[in-house]
Short mmCIF file of C-alpha atoms and ligand atoms in Angstrom, two decimals:
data_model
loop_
_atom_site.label_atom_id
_atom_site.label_comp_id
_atom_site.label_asym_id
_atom_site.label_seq_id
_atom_site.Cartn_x
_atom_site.Cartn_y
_atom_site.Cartn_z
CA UNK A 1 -0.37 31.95 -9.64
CA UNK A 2 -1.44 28.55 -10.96
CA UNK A 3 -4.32 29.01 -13.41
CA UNK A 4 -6.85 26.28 -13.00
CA UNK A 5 -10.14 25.40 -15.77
CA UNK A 6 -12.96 23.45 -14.53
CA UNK A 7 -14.66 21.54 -17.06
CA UNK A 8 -18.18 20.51 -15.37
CA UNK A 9 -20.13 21.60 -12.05
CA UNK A 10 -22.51 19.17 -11.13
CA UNK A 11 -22.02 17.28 -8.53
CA UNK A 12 -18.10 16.55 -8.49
CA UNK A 13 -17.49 19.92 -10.24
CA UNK A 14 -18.97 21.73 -8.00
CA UNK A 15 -17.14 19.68 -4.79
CA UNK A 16 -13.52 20.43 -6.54
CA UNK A 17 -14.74 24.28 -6.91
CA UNK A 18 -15.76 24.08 -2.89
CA UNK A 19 -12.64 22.67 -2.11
CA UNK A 20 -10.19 24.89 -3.98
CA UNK A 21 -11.75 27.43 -1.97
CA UNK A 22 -11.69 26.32 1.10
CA UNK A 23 -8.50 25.22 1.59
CA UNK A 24 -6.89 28.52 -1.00
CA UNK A 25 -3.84 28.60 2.41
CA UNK A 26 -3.05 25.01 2.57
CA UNK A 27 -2.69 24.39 -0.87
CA UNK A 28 -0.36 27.37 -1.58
CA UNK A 29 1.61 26.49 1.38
CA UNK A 30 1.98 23.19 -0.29
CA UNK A 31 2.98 24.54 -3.14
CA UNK A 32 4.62 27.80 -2.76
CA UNK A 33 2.31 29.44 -5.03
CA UNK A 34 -1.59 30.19 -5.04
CA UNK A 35 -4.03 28.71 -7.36
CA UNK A 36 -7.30 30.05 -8.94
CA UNK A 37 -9.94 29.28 -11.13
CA UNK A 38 -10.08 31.11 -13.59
CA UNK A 39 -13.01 29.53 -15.88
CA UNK A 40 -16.14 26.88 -15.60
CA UNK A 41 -17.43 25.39 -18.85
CA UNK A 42 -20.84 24.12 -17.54
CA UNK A 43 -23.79 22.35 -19.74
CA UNK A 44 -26.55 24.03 -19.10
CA UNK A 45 -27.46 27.78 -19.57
CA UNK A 46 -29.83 27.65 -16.24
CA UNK A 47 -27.23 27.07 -13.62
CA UNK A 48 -24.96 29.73 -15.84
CA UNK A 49 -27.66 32.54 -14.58
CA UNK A 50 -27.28 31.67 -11.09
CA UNK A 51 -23.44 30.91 -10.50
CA UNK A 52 -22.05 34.39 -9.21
CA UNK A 53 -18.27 33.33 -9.26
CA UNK A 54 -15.09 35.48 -9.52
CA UNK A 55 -14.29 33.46 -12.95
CA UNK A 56 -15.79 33.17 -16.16
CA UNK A 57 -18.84 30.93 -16.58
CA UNK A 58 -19.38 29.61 -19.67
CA UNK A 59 -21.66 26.79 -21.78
CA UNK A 60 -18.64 27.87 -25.04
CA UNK A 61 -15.56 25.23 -25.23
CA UNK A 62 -14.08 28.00 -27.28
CA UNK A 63 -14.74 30.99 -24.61
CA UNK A 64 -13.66 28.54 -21.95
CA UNK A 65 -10.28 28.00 -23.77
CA UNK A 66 -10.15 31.73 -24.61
CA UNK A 67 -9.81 32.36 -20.49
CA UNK A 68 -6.52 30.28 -20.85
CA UNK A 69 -3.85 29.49 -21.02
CA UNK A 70 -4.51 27.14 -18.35
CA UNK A 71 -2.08 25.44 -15.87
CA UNK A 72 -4.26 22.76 -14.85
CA UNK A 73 -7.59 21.50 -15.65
CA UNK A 74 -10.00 19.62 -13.39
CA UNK A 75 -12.42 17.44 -15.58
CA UNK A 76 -15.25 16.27 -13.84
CA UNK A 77 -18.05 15.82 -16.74
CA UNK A 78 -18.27 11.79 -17.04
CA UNK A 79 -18.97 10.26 -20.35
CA UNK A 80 -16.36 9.62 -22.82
CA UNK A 81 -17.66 12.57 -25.26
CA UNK A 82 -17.18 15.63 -25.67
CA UNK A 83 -14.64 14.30 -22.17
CA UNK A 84 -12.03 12.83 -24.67
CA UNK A 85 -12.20 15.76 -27.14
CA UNK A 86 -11.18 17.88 -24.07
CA UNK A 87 -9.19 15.68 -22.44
CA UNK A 88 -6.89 15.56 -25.27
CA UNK A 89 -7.00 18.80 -26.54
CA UNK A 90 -5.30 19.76 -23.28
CA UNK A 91 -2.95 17.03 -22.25
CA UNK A 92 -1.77 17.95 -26.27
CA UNK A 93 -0.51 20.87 -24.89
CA UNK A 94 1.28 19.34 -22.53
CA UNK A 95 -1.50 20.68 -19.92
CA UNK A 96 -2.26 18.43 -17.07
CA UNK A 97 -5.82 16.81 -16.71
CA UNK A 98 -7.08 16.03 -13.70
CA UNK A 99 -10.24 13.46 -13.57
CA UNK A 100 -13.01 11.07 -11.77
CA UNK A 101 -14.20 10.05 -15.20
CA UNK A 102 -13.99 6.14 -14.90
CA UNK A 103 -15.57 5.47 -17.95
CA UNK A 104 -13.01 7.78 -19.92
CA UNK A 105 -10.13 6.43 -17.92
CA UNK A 106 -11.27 2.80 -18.38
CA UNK A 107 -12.27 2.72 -22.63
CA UNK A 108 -9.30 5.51 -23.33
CA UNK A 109 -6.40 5.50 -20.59
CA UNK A 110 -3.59 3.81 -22.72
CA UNK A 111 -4.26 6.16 -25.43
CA UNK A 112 -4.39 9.25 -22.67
CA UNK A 113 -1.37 8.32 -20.78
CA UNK A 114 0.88 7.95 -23.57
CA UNK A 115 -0.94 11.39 -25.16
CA UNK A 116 0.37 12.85 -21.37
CA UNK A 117 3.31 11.30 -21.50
CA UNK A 118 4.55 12.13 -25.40
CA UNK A 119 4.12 15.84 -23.87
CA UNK A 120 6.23 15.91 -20.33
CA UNK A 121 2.82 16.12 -18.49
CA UNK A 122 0.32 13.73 -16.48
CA UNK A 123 -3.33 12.48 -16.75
CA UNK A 124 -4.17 12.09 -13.16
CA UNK A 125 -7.40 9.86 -12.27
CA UNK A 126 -7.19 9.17 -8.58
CA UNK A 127 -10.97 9.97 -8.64
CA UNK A 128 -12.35 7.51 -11.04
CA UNK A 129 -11.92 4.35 -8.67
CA UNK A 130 -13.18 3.74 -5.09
CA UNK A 131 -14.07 8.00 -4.79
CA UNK A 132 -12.45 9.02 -1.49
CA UNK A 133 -9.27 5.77 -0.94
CA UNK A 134 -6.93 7.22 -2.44
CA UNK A 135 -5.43 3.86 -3.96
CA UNK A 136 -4.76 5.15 -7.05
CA UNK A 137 -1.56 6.94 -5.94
CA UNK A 138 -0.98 4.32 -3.37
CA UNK A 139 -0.36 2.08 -5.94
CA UNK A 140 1.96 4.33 -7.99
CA UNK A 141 3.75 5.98 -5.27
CA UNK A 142 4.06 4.25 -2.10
CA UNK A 143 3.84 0.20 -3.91
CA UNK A 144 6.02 0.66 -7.50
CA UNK A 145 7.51 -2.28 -6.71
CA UNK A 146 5.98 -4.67 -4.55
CA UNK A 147 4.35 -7.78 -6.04
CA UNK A 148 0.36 -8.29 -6.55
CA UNK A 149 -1.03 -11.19 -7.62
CA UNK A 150 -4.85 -10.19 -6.71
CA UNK A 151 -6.54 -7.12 -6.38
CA UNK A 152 -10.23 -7.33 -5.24
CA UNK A 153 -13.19 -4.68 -4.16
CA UNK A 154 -16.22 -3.08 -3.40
CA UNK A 155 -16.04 -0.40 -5.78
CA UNK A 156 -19.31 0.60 -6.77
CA UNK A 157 -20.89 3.39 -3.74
CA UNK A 158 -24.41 3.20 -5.04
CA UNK A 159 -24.65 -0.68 -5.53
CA UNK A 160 -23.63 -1.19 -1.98
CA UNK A 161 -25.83 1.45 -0.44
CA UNK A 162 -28.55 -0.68 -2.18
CA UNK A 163 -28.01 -3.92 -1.03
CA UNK A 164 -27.30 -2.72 2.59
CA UNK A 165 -30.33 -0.87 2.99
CA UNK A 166 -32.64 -3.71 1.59
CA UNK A 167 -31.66 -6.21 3.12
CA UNK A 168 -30.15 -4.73 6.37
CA UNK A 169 -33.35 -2.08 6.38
CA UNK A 170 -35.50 -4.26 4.17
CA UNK A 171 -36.58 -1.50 1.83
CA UNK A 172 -37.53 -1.80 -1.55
CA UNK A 173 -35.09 -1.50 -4.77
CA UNK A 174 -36.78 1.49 -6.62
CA UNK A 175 -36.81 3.26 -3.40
CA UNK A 176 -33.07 2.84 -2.09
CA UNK A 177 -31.72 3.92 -5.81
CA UNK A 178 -33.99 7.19 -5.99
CA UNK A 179 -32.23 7.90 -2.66
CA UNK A 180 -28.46 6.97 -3.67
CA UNK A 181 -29.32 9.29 -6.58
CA UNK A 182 -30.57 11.94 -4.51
CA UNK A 183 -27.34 11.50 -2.24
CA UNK A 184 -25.21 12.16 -5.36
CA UNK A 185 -24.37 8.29 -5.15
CA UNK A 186 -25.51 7.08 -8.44
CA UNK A 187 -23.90 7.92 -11.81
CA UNK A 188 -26.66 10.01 -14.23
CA UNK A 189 -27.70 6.98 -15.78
CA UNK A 190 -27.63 4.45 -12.58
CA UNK A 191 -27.63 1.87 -15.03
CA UNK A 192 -23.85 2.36 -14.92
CA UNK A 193 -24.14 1.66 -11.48
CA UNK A 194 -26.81 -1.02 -11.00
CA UNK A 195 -25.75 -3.18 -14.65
CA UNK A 196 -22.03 -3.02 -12.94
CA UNK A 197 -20.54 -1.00 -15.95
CA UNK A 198 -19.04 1.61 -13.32
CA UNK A 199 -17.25 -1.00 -11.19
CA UNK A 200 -16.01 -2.61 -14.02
CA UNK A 201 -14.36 0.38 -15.49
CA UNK A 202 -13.03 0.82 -11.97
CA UNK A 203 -11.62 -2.83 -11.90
CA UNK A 204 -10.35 -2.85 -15.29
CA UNK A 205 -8.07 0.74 -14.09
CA UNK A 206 -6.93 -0.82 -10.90
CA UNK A 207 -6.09 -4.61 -13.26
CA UNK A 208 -4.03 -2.18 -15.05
CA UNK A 209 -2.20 -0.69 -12.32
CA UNK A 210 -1.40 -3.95 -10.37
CA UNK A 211 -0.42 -5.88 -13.63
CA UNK A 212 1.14 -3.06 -15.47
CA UNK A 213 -0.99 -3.03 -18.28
CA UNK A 214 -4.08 -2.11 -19.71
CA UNK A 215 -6.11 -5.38 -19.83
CA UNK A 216 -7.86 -7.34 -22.75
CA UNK A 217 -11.63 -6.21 -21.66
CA UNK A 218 -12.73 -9.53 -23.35
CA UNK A 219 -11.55 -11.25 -20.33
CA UNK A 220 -13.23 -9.64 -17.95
CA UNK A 221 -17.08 -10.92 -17.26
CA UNK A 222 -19.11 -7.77 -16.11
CA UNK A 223 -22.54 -8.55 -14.15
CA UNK A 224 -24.92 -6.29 -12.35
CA UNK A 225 -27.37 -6.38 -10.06
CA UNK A 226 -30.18 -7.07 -13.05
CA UNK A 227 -31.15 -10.42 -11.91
CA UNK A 228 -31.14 -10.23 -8.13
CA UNK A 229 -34.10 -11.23 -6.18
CA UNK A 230 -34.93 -10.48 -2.73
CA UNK A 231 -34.93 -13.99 -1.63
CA UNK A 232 -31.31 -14.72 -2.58
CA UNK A 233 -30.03 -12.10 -0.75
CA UNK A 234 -32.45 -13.50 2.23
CA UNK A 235 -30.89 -17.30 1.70
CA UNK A 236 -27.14 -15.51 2.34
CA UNK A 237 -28.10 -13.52 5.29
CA UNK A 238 -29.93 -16.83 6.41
CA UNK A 239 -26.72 -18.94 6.81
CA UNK A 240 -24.19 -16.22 7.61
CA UNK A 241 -23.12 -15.07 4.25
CA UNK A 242 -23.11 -11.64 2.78
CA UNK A 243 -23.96 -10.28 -1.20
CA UNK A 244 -21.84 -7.54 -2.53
CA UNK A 245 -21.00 -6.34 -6.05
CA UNK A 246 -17.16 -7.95 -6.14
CA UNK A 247 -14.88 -6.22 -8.64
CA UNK A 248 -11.94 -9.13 -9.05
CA UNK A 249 -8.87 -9.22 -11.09
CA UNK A 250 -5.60 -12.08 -10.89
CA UNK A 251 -2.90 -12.99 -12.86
CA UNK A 252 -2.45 -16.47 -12.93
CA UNK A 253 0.03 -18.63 -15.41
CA UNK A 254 0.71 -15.15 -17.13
CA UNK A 255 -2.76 -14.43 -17.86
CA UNK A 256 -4.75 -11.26 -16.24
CA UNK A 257 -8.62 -12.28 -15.41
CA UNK A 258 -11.22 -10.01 -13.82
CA UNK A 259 -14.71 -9.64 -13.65
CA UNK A 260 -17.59 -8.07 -11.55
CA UNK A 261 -20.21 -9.75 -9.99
CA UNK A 262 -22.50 -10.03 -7.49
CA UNK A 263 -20.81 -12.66 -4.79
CA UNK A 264 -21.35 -14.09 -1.60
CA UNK A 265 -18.84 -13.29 1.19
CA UNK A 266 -18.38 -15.80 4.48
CA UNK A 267 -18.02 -13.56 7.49
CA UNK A 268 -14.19 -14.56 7.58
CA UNK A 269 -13.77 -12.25 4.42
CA UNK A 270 -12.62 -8.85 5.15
CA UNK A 271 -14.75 -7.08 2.95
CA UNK A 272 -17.75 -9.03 4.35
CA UNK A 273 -18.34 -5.97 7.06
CA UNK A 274 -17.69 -3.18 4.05
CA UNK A 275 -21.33 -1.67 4.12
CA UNK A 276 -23.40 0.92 3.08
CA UNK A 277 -21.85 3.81 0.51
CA UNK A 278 -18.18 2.46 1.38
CA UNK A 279 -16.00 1.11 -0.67
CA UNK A 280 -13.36 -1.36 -0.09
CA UNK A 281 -10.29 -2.57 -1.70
CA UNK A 282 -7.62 -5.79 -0.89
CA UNK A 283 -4.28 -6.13 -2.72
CA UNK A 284 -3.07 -9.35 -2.34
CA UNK A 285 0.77 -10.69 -2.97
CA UNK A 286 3.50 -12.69 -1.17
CA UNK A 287 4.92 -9.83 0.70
CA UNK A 288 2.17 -7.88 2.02
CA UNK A 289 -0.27 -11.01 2.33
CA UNK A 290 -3.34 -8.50 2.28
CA UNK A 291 -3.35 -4.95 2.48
CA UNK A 292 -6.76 -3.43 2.92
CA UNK A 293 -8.10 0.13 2.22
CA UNK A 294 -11.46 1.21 3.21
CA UNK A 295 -14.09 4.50 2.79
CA UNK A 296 -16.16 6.25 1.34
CA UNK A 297 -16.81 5.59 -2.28
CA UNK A 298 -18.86 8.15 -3.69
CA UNK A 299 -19.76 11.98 -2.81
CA UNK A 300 -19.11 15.30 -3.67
CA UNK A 301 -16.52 16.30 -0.92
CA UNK A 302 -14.97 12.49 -0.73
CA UNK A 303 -14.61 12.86 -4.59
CA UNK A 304 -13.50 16.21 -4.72
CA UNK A 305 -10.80 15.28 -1.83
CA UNK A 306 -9.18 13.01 -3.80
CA UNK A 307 -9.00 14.75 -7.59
CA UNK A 308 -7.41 18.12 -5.43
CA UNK A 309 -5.05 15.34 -3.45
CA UNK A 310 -3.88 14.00 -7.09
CA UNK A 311 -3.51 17.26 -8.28
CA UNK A 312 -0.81 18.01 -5.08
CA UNK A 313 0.67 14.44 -5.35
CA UNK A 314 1.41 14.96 -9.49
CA UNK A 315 2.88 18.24 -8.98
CA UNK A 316 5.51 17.19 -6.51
CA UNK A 317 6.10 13.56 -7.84
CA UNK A 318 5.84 11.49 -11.03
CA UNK A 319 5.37 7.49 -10.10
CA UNK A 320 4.01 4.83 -11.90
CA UNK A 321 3.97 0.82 -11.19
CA UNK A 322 5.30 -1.57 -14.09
CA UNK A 323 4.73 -4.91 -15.21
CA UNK A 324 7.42 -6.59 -13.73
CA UNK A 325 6.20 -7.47 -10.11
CA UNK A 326 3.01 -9.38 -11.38
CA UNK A 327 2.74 -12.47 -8.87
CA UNK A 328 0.45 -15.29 -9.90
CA UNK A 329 -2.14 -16.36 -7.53
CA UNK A 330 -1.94 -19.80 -6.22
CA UNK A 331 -5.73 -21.31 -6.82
CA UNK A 332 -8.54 -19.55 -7.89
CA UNK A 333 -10.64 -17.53 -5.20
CA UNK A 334 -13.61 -19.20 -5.28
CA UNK A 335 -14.14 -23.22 -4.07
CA UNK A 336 -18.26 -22.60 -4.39
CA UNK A 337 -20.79 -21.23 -6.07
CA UNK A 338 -24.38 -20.97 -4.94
CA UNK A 339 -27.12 -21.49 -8.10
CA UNK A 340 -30.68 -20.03 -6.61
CA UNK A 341 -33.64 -22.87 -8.56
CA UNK A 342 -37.17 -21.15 -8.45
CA UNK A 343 -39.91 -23.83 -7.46
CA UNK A 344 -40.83 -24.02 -10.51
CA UNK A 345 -37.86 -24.84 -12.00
CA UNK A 346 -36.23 -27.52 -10.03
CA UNK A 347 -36.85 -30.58 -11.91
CA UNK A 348 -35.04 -28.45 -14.75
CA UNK A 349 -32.36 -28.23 -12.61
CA UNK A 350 -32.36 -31.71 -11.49
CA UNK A 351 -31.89 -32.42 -15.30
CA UNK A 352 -29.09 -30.07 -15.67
CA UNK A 353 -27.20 -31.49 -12.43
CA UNK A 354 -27.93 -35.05 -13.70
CA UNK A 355 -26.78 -34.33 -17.25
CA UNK A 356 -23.58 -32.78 -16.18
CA UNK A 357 -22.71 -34.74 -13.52
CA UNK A 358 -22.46 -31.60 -10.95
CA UNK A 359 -22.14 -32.63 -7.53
CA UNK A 360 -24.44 -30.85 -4.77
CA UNK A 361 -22.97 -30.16 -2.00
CA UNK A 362 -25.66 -28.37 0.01
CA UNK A 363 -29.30 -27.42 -0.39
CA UNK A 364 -30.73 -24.44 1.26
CA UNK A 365 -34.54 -24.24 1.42
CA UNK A 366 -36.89 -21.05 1.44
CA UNK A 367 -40.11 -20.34 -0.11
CA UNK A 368 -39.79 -18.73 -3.29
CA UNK A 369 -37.40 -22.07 -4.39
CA UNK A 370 -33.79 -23.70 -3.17
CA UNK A 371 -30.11 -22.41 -3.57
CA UNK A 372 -27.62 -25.04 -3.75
CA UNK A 373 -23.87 -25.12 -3.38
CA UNK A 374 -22.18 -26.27 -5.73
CA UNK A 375 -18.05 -26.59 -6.88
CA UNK A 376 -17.16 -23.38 -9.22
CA UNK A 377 -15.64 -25.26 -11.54
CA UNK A 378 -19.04 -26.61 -13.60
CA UNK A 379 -20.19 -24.06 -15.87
CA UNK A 380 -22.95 -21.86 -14.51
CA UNK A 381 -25.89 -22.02 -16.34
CA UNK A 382 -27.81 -19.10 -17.40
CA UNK A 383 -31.30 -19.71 -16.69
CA UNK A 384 -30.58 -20.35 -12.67
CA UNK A 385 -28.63 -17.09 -11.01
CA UNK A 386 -25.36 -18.19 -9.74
CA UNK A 387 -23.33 -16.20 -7.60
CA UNK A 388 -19.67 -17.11 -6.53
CA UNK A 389 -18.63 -17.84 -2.69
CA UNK A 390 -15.83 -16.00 -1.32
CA UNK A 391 -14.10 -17.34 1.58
CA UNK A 392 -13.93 -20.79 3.73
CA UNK A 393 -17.13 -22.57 3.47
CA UNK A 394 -16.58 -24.70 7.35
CA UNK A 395 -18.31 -27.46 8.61
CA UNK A 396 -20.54 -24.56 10.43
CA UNK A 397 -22.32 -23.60 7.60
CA UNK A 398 -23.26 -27.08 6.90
CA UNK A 399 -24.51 -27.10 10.32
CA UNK A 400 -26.41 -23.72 9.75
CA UNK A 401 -27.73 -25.23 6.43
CA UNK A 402 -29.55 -27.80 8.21
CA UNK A 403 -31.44 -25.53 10.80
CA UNK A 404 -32.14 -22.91 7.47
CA UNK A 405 -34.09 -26.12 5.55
CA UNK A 406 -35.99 -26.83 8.84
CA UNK A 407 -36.25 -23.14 9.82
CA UNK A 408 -38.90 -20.25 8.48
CA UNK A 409 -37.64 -17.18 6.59
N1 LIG B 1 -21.70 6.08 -9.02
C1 LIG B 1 -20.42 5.87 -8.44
C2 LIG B 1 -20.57 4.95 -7.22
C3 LIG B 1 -19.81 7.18 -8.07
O1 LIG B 1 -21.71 4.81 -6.76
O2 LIG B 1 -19.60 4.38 -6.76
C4 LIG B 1 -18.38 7.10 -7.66
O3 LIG B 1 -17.57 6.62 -8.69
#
């Protein structure tokens, strides 16, 4: 009998709990033995009064650890304290920890893995990135060896819920992210979500995976949603483009880059059609051109799938990906950026474009002020939101730019 502790039963806890259940005969068939939980630490003494479960329930890390010793332990708190004080007090042992905890994985993986590995045991965290694709374990079992020179995504849930709804369903912000919280979408403090901190822990563990190591943060740009305005969003859908948070990371001339941001995608782009709470991810290299994994990115069950799938793919096999099948990208992905100039502003920007010589190669018109494309290579400038453009900007949407100027929004 496999002993299992569950650290944490709110949302994700309380999926991984469901699921253990549920599916008590598959699992043991899987692995020739049955597993059980044998103790919940949980935060708060409320839910302790109403849980009724064949296991000890407990708010006491020593009580908890009392009920061992474990075989397994599911962490599913978030946060990197008291996460990391648990964490390592059990992968120490040369216990296995099983997580969704991007944050954790992100700010203390190195020092975790090697912890895990110093004691013959694993730190699994198929959960933390893109909730239900289970690309995590793609990446170390099925592509150990097969060059990447770009990994890109959708990998926030929440953030993408939000922009579909407003500007598919033209709701308001406030309202769509009190429903992606209600949903079990959004992280506790949706500022993870909505600043871009959660995709860019998720980029930074899926950098590490493709380029075999853990990369130098200080190189990759993290931007939210903060200073989106309705009428950009409009301007995109206007001329056939779409906005989505866009976790990036290449190596290029030996150097890892990443960042997230919110980007415009031509209709050509595969993630383009990636809406509502899913989450997509491309890996990009010479031999598999573009391999594409899509669903669902956030959720209780989708969540809890994938931390009980990791738990079954680390007890029958041990992979990992190293550095030496980096590819380097050819160019950079982006030709254009579009830089969004309030009325108000534009003889500013006229200025700025005039000072440093930056060449406009479109202007689209609406009410609230113009966006104009522009080459990425000039620096953006930080009073006008800029926004990179993913794909092949055609001769159409040139065409399509001149009916938006003479056209109503
Ligand atoms: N808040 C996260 C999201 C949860 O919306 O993607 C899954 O990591």
């Amino acid at each position: 009998m496999l002993k299992i502790g569950l650290i944490g039963y709110g949302t994700v806890g309380r999926g991984v709990y469901e699921r253990l259940e549920v599916s008590k005969a598959s699992i043991s068939a899987v692995l020739g033995e049955e597993c059980h939980v044998e103790a919940i630490l949980i935060k708060n003494e409320q839910k302790h009064r109403l849980l009724e479960k064949e296991c000890l329930v407990t708010v006491d890390w020593a009580e908890f650890q009392q009920a061992g010793p474990f075989d397994l332990i599911f962490e599913a708190i978030g946060g990197l304290e008291p996460a990391l004080t648990y964490t390592l007090a059990y992968l120490e042992k040369g216990i296995p920890v099983i997580t969704a905890n991007k944050k954790l994985v992100a700010e203390h993986g190195a020092k975790l893995e090697e912890v895990a590995e110093s004691n013959q045991t694993y730190y699994g965290y198929e959960a933390a990135v893109a909730g239900g694709i289970p690309i995590i374990n793609v990446l170390k079992g099925l592509l150990p060896t097969t060059g990447i020179s770009r990994v890109s995504g959708i990998l926030n849930g929440t953030t993408n819920y939000m922009l579909t709804e407003m500007i598919e369903n033209h709701r308001s912000f406030a309202e769509v992210l009190i429903e992606a919280q209600e949903l079990g979408y959004a992280e506790a403090d949706p500022t993870d979500d909505v600043g871009g901190f959660d995709a860019w822990y998720k980029i930074r563990i899926l950098s590490r995976l493709c380029f075999g190591q853990w990369p130098n943060t200080e190189l990759f740009h993290c931007q939210g949603l903060t200073a989106l305005e309705d009428w950009h969003a409009e301007v995109g859908e206007r001329i056939g483009l779409k906005l989505k948070l866009i976790g990036e990371a290449h190596s290029i001339n030996g150097h890892v880059h990443g960042s997230v941001a919110p980007a415009f995608l031509t209709k050509t782009e595969a993630l383009a059609s990636v809406s509502g709470v899913t989450n997509g991810v491309s890996l990009e290299g010479k031999d598999i051109k573009q391999l594409l994994f899509i669903g669902p990115g956030a959720g209780k069950e989708a969540t809890a799938n994938s931390m009980v799938e990791d738990f079954l793919f680390h007890r029958r096999y041990q992979g990992n990906r190293l550095s030496a099948n980096v590819e380097s990208i050819e160019e950079i992905p982006f030709r254009y950026s579009l830089v969004f100039i309030k009325q108000a502003e534009r003889d500013t920007a006229l200025q700025w474009v005039k000072e440093q010589f930056i060449q406009v190669n479109e202007t689209y018109s609406h009410p609230e002020g113009e966006a104009w494309l522009v080459p990425s290579v000039y620096e953006v400038n930080a009073q006008f939101p800029s926004y990179h453009v993913y794909g092949e900007i055609t001769s159409s949407y040139a065409e399509e730019s001149s009916s938006a100027q003479l056209g109503t929004f």
